[in-house]
Tab-separated table of C-alpha atoms in Angstrom:
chain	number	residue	atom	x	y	z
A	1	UNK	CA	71.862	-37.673	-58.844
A	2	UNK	CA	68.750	-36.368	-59.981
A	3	UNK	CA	66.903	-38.286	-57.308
A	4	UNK	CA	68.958	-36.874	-54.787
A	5	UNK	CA	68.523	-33.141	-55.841
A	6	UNK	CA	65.007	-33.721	-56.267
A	7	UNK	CA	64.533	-34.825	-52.178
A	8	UNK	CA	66.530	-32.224	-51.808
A	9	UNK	CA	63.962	-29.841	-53.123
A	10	UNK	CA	61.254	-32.221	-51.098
A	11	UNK	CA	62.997	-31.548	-47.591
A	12	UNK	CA	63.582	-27.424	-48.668
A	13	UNK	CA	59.538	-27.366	-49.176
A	14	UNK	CA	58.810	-29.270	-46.181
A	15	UNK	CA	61.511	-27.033	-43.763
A	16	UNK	CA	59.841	-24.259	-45.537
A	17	UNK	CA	55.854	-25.312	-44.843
A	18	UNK	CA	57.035	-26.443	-41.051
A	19	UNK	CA	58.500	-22.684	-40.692
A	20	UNK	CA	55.361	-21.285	-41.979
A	21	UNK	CA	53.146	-23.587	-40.100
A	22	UNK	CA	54.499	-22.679	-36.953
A	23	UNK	CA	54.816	-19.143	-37.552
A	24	UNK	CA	50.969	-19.207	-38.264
A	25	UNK	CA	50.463	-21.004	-34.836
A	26	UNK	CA	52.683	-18.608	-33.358
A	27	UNK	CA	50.743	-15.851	-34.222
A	28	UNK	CA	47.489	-17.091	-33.650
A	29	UNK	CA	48.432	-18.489	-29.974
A	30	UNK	CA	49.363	-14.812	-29.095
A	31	UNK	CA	46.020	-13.372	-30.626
A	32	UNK	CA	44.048	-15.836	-28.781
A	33	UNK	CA	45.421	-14.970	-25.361
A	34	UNK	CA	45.241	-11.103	-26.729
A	35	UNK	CA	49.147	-11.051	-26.324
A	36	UNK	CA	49.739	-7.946	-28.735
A	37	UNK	CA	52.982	-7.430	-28.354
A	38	UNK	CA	54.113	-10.916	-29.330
A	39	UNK	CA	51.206	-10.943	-31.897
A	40	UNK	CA	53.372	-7.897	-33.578
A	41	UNK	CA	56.563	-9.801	-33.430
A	42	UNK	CA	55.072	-12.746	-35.120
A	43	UNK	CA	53.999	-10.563	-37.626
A	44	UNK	CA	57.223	-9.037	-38.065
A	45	UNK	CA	59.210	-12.065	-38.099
A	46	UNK	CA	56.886	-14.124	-40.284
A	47	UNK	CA	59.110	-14.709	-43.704
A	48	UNK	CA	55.304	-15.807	-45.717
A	49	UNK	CA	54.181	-13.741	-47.815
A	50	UNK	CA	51.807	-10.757	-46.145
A	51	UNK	CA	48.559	-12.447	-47.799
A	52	UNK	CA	49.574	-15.812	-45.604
A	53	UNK	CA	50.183	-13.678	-42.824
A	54	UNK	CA	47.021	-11.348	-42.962
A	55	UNK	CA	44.993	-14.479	-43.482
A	56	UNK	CA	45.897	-16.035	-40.048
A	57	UNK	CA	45.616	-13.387	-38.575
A	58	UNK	CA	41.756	-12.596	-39.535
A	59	UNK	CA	41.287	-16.508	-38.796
A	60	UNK	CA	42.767	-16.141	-35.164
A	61	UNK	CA	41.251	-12.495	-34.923
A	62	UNK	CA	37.910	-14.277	-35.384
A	63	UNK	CA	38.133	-16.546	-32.960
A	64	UNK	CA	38.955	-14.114	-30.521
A	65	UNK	CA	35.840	-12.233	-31.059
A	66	UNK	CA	34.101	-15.756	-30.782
A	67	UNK	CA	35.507	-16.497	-27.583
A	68	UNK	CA	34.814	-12.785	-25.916
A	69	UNK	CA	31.039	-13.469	-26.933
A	70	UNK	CA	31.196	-16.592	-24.765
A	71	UNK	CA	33.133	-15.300	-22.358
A	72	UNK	CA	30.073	-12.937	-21.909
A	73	UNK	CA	27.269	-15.971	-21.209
A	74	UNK	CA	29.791	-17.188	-19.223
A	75	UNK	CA	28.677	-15.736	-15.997
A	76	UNK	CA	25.005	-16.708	-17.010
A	77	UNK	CA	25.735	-20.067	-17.111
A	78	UNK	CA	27.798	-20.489	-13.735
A	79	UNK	CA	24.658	-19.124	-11.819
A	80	UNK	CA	22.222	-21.299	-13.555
A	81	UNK	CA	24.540	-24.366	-12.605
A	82	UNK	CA	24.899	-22.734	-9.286
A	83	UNK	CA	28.716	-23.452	-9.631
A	84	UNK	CA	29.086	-20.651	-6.989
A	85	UNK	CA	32.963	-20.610	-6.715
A	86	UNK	CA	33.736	-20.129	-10.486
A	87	UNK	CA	30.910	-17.356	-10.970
A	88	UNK	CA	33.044	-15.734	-7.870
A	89	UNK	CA	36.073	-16.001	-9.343
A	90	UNK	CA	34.978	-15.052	-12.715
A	91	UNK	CA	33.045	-11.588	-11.456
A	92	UNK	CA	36.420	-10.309	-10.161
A	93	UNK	CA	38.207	-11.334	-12.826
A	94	UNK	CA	35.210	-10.084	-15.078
A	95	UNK	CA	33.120	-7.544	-13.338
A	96	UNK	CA	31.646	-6.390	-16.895
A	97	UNK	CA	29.885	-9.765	-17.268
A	98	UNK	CA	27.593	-8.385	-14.730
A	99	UNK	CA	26.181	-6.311	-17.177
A	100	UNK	CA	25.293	-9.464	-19.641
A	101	UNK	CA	21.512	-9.997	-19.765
A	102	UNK	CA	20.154	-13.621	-20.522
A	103	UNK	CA	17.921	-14.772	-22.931
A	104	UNK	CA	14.693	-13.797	-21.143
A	105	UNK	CA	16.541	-10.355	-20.176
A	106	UNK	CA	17.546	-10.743	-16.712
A	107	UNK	CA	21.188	-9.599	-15.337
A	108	UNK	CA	22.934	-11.598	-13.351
A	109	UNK	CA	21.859	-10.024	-9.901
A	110	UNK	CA	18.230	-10.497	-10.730
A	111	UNK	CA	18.806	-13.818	-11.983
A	112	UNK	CA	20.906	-15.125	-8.429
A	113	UNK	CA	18.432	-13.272	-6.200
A	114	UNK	CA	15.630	-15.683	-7.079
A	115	UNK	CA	17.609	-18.725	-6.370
A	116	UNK	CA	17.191	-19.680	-2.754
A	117	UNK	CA	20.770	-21.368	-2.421
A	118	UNK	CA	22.837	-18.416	-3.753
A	119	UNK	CA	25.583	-16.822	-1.549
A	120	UNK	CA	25.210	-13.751	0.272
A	121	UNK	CA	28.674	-13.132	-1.740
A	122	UNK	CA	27.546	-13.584	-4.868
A	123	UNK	CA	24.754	-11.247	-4.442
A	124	UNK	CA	27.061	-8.969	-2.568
A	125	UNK	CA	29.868	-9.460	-5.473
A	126	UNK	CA	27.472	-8.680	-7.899
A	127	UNK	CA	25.992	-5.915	-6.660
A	128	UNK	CA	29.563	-4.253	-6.154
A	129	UNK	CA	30.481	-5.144	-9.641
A	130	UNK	CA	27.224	-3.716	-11.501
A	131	UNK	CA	25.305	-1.226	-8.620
A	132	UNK	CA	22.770	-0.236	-11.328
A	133	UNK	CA	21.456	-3.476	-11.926
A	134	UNK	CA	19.575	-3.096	-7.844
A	135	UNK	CA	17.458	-0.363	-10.161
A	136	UNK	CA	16.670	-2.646	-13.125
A	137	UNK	CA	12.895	-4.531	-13.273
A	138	UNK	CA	12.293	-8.323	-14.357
A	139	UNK	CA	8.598	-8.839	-14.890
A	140	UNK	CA	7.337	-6.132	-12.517
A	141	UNK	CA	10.467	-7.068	-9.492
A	142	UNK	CA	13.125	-5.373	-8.677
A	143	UNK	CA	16.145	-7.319	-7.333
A	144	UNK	CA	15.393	-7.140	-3.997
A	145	UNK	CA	11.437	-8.124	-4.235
A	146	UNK	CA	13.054	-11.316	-6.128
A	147	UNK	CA	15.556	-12.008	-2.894
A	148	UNK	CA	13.087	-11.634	-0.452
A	149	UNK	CA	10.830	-14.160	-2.275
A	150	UNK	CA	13.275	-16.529	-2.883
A	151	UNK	CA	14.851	-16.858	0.045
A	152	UNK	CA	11.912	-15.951	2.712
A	153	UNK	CA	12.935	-16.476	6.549
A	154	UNK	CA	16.585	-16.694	5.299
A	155	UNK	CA	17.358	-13.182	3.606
A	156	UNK	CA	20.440	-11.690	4.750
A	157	UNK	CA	20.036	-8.419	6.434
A	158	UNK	CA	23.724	-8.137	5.105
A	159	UNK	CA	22.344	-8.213	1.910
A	160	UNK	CA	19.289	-6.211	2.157
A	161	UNK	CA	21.080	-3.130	4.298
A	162	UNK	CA	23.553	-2.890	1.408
A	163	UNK	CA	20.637	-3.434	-1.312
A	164	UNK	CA	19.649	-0.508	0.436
A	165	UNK	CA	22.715	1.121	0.749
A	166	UNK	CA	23.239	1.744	-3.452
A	167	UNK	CA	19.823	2.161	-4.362
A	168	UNK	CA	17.792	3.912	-1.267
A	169	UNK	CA	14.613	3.937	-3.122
A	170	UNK	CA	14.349	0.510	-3.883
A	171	UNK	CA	12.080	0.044	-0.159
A	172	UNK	CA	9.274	2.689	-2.019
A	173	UNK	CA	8.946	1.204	-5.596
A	174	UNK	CA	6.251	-1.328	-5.008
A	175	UNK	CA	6.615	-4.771	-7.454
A	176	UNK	CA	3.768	-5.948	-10.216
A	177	UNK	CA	1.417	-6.655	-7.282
A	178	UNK	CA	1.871	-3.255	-5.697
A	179	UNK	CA	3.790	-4.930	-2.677
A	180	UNK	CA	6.867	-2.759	-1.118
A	181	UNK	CA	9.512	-4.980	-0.608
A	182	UNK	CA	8.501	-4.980	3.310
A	183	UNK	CA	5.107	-6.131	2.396
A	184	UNK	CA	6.715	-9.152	0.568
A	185	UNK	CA	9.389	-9.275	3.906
A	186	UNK	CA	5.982	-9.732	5.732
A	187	UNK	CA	4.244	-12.157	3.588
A	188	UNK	CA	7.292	-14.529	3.714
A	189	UNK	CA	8.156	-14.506	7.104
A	190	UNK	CA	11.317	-12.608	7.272
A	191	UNK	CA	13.143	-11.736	10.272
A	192	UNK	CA	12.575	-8.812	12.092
A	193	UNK	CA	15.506	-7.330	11.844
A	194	UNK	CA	15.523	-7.130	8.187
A	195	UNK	CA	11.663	-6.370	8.292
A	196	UNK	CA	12.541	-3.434	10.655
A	197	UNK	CA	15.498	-2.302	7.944
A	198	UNK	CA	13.116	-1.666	5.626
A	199	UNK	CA	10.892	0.097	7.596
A	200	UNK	CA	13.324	2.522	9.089
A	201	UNK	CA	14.524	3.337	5.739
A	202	UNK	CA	11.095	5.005	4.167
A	203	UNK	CA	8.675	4.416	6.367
A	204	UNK	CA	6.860	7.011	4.551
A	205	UNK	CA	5.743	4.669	1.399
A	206	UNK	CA	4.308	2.578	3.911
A	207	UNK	CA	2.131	4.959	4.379
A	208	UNK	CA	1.432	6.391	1.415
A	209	UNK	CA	1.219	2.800	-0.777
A	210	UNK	CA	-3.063	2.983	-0.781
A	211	UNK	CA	-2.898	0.728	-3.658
A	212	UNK	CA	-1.646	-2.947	-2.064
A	213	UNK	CA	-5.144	-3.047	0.240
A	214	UNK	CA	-7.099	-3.224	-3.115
A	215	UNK	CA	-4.448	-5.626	-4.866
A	216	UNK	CA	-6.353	-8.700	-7.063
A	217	UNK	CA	-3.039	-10.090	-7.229
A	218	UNK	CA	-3.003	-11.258	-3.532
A	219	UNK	CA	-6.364	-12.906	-1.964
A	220	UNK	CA	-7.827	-10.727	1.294
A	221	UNK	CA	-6.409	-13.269	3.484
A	222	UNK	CA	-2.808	-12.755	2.494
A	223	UNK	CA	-3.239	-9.181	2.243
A	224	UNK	CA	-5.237	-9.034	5.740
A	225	UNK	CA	-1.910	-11.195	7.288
A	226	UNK	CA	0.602	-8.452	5.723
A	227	UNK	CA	-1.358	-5.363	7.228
A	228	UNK	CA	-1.184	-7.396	10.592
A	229	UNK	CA	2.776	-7.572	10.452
A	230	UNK	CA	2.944	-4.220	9.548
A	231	UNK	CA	0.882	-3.396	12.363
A	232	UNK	CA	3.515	-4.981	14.358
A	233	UNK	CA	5.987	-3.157	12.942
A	234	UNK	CA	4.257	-0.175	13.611
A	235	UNK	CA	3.675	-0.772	17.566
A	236	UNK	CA	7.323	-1.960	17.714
A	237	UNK	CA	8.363	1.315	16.669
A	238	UNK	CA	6.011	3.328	18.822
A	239	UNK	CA	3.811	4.245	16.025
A	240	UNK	CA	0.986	3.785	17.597
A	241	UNK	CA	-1.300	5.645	15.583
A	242	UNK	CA	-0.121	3.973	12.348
A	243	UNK	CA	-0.630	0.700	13.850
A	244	UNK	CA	-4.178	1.266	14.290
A	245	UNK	CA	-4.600	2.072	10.769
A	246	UNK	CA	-2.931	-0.988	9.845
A	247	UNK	CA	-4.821	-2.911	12.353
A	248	UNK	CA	-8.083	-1.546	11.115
A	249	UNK	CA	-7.579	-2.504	7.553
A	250	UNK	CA	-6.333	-5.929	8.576
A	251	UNK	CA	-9.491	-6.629	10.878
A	252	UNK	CA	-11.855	-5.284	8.027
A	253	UNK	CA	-10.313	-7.966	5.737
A	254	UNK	CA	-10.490	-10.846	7.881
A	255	UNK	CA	-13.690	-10.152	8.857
A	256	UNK	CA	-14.988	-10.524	5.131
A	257	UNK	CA	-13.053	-13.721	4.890
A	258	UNK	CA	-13.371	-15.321	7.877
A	259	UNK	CA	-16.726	-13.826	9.170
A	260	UNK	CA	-17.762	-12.757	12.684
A	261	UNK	CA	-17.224	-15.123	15.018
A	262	UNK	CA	-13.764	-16.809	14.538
A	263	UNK	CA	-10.547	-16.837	16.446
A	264	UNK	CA	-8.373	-14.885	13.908
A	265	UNK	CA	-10.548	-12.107	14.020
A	266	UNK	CA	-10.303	-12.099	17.723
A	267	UNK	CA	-6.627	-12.207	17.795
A	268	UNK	CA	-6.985	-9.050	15.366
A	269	UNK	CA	-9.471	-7.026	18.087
A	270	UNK	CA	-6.700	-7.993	20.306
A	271	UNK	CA	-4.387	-6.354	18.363
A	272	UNK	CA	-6.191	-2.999	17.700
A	273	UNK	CA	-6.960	-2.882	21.231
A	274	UNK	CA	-3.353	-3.095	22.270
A	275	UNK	CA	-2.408	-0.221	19.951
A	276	UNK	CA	-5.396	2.125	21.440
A	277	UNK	CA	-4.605	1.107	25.251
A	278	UNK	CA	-0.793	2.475	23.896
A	279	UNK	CA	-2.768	5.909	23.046
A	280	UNK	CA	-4.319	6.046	26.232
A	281	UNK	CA	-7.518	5.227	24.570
A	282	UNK	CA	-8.746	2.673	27.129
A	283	UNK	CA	-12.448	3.507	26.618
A	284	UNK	CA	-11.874	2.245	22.582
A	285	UNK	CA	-9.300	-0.713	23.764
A	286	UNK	CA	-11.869	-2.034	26.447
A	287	UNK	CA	-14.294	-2.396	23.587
A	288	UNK	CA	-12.427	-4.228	20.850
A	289	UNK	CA	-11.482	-6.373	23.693
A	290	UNK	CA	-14.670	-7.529	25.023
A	291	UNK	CA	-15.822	-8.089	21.324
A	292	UNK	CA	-12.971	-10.475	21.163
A	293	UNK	CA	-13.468	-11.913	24.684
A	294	UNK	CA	-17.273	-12.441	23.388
A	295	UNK	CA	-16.096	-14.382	20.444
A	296	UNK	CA	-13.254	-16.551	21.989
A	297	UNK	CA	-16.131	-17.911	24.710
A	298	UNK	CA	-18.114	-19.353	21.570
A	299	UNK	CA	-15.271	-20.649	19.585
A	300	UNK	CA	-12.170	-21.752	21.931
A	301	UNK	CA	-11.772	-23.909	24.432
A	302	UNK	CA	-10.658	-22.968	28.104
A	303	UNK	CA	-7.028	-24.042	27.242
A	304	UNK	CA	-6.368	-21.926	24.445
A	305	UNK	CA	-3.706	-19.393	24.887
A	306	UNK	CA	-5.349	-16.859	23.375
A	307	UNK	CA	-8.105	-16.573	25.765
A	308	UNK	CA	-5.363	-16.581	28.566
A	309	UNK	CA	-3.287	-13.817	26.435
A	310	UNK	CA	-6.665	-11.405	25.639
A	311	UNK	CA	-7.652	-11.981	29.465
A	312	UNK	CA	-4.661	-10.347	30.642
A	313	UNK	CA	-4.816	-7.238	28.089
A	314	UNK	CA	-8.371	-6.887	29.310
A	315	UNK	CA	-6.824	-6.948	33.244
A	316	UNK	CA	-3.872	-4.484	31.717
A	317	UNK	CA	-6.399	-2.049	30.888
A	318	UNK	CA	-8.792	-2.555	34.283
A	319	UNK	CA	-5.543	-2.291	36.095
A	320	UNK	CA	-4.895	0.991	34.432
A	321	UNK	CA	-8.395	2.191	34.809
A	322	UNK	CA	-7.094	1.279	38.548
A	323	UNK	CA	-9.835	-1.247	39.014
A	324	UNK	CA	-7.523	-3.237	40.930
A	325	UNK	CA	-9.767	-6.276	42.001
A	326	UNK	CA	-11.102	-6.576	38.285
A	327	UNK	CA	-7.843	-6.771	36.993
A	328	UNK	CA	-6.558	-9.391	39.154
A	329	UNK	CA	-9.715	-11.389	38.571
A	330	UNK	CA	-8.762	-11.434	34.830
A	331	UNK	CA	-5.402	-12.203	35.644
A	332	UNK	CA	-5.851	-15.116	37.921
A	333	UNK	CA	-8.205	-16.461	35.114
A	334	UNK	CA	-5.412	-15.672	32.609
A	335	UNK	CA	-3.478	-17.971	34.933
A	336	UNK	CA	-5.568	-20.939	35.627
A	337	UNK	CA	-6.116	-21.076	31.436
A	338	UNK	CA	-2.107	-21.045	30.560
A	339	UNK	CA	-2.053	-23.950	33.240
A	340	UNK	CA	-4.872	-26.238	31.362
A	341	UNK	CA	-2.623	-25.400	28.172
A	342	UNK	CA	0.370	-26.377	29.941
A	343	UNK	CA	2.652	-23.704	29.745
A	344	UNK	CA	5.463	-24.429	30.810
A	345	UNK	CA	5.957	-21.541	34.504
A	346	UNK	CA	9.367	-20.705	32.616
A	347	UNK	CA	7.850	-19.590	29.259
A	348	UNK	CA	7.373	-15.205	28.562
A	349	UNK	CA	3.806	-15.380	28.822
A	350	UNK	CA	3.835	-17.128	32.480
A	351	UNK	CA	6.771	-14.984	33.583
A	352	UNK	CA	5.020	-11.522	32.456
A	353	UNK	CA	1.470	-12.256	34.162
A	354	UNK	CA	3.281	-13.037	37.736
A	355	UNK	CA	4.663	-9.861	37.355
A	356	UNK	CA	1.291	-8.100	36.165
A	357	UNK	CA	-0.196	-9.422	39.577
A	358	UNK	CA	2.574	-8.320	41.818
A	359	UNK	CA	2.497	-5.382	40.339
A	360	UNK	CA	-1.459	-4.730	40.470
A	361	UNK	CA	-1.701	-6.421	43.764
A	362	UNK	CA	1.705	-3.466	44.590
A	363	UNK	CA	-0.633	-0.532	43.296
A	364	UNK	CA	-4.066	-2.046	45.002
A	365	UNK	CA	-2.109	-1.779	48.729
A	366	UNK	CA	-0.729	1.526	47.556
A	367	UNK	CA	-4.101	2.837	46.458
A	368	UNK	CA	-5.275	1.387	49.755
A	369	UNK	CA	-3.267	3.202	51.877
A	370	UNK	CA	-3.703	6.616	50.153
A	371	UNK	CA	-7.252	6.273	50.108
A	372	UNK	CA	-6.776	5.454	54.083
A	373	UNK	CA	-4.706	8.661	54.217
A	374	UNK	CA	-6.945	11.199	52.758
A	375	UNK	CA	-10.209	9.450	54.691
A	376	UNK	CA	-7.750	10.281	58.376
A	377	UNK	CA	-7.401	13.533	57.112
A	378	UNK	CA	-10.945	14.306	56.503
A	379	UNK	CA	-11.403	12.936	59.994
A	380	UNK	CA	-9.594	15.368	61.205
A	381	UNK	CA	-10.340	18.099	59.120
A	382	UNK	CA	-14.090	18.079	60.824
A	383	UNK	CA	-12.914	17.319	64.453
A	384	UNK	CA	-11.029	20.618	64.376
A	385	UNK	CA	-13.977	22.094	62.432
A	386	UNK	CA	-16.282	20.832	65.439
């Protein structure tokens, strides 16, 4: 009998332990998954003592606080696994996490804008999510200095127009190397369209960023090549007058590292002469283009292109001057060198010089004629004088 009473006792302690056992797990599931309400219930329910109860609760407390710290490195970790679909889904369900710095103290936008192979959506997703982070610095870049370097010829004007969008200023704040983030577009061979997004939103620090010319962080040649595209840039927007500064700056650099008398600094005479023939300065344009006519002859060959393309600017300008035969002599040489370099009678360059001649060969027979005219009227001017 005694045996009995004492299991009994046994299977009371046991029912009572499994109660309190699962009233503990109870409580702790619902603090885990931040379920408060049910967290209360458990606590009001619970039939241990309040020490038991208090105790779980700090234990399950804890590891809520635990896990919320992880949740925060989280994010962090997707990107540098590039597990692009779970970092998505966790920055909506977590747009605070965008906010988390790493280690090394980079945010999450910095930190996917130098990987090549990140989304435009992530970028865009985090962007949304944490707008200030376009205005925060990592080692001398902002965010979209480290996109446009990463990802060269494939940045997303997407991207860039709405970098642009929540933090205008970003195109004048020049990185570590005093490079505008169009200077960097340049360097890296963006696309034009994003190139010309940048420039239409402050073209004004172009101008006024002195300091990139003297930069020790880039070698001339680099920094000669990015005052070239801005040129461009320049002369695509009609600013013709900027382009010749740029144009100037980038011939005065490749002349120190290539010398005198070498093709890329005739291609840049070319350039600077174009821009001053767009002024109406043909005078100025006629003589950066015979200097780089004078150079091609002693270092290319009659079927480079570039002779053939700095021949017909030299016949554009004679043409203008309305030196009609010159012209056409520099065009039909312009001609006969795009045929030893095989271009192909479809390509730009072949299609634009048949029209230069029928047009200068149009204004020669028009000139003609006029000059025809006034010489009949003179004629008759003195008969009725005699």
């Amino acid at each position: 009998a005694d045996d009995g009473d004492d299991d009994d006792y046994s299977s009371s302690l046991e029912g009572d332990n499994s109660s309190e056992d699962e009233e503990a797990f109870m409580l702790e599931r619902a603090l885990m998954s931040q379920d408060w309400k049910s967290a209360k219930l458990a606590i009001q329910s619970s039939k241990s003592n309040d020490d038991e109860v208090i105790h779980s609760a700090a234990n399950a407390s804890a590891a809520v606080l635990s896990r919320k710290e992880d949740d925060s490195n989280i994010l962090l970790e997707l990107l540098v696994s590039a597990d692009w679909q779970k970092a998505k889904v966790f920055i909506q369900s977590k747009p605070n996490s965008a906010q988390k710095r790493d280690g090394k103290g980079r945010l999450p936008l910095y930190l996917a804008c130098t990987n090549k192979d990140a989304p435009d959506e992530i970028i865009e997703a985090l962007m949304t999510a944490y707008p200030k982070a376009l205005e925060v610095k990592f080692e001398g870049k902002l965010p979209i200095h480290a996109v446009i370097s990463a990802k060269c010829s494939n940045t997303s004007f997407g991207v860039v127009k709405n970098m642009i969008k929540f933090y205008p200023l970003s195109t004048s704040i020049p990185d570590d190397a005093y490079m505008l983030p169009i200077h960097r577009a340049c360097c890296y061979g963006v696309r034009d369209v994003v190139i010309n997004a940048l420039y239409q939103s402050n073209k004004r620090a172009i101008i006024e960023n002195k300091n990139m010319r003297h930069s020790k962080s880039l070698d001339k040649g680099m920094r000669a090549t990015i005052f070239g595209s801005i040129g461009n840039v320049h002369v695509d927007n009609g600013d013709y007058d900027l382009a010749c500064d740029s144009y100037s700056i980038s011939l005065l650099l490749k002349r120190e590292v290539y010398g005198n008398d070498h093709a890329i600094v005739a291609q840049a005479l070319t350039k600077l002469s174009i821009a001053h023939r767009k002024l109406g300065k043909l005078s100025t344009a006629k003589v950066y283009l015979e200097e780089s006519l004078s150079i091609l002859d002693r270092v290319a060959n009659d079927s480079d292109p570039e002779l053939g393309d700095t021949m017909v600017q030299m016949g554009k300008i004679f043409s203008k001057e309305r030196h009609f035969n010159r012209a056409h002599k520099y065009f039909i040489n312009a001609c006969k060198v795009y045929r030893s370099a095989k271009i192909p009678p479809e390509d730009p360059r072949q299609c634009n010089l048949r029209q230069l001649l029928r047009q200068n060969f149009a204004n020669a027979i028009k000139s003609a004629r006029a000059s025809r005219e006034r010489q009949s009227s003179r004629g008759q001017s003195f008969a009725v004088i005699g």
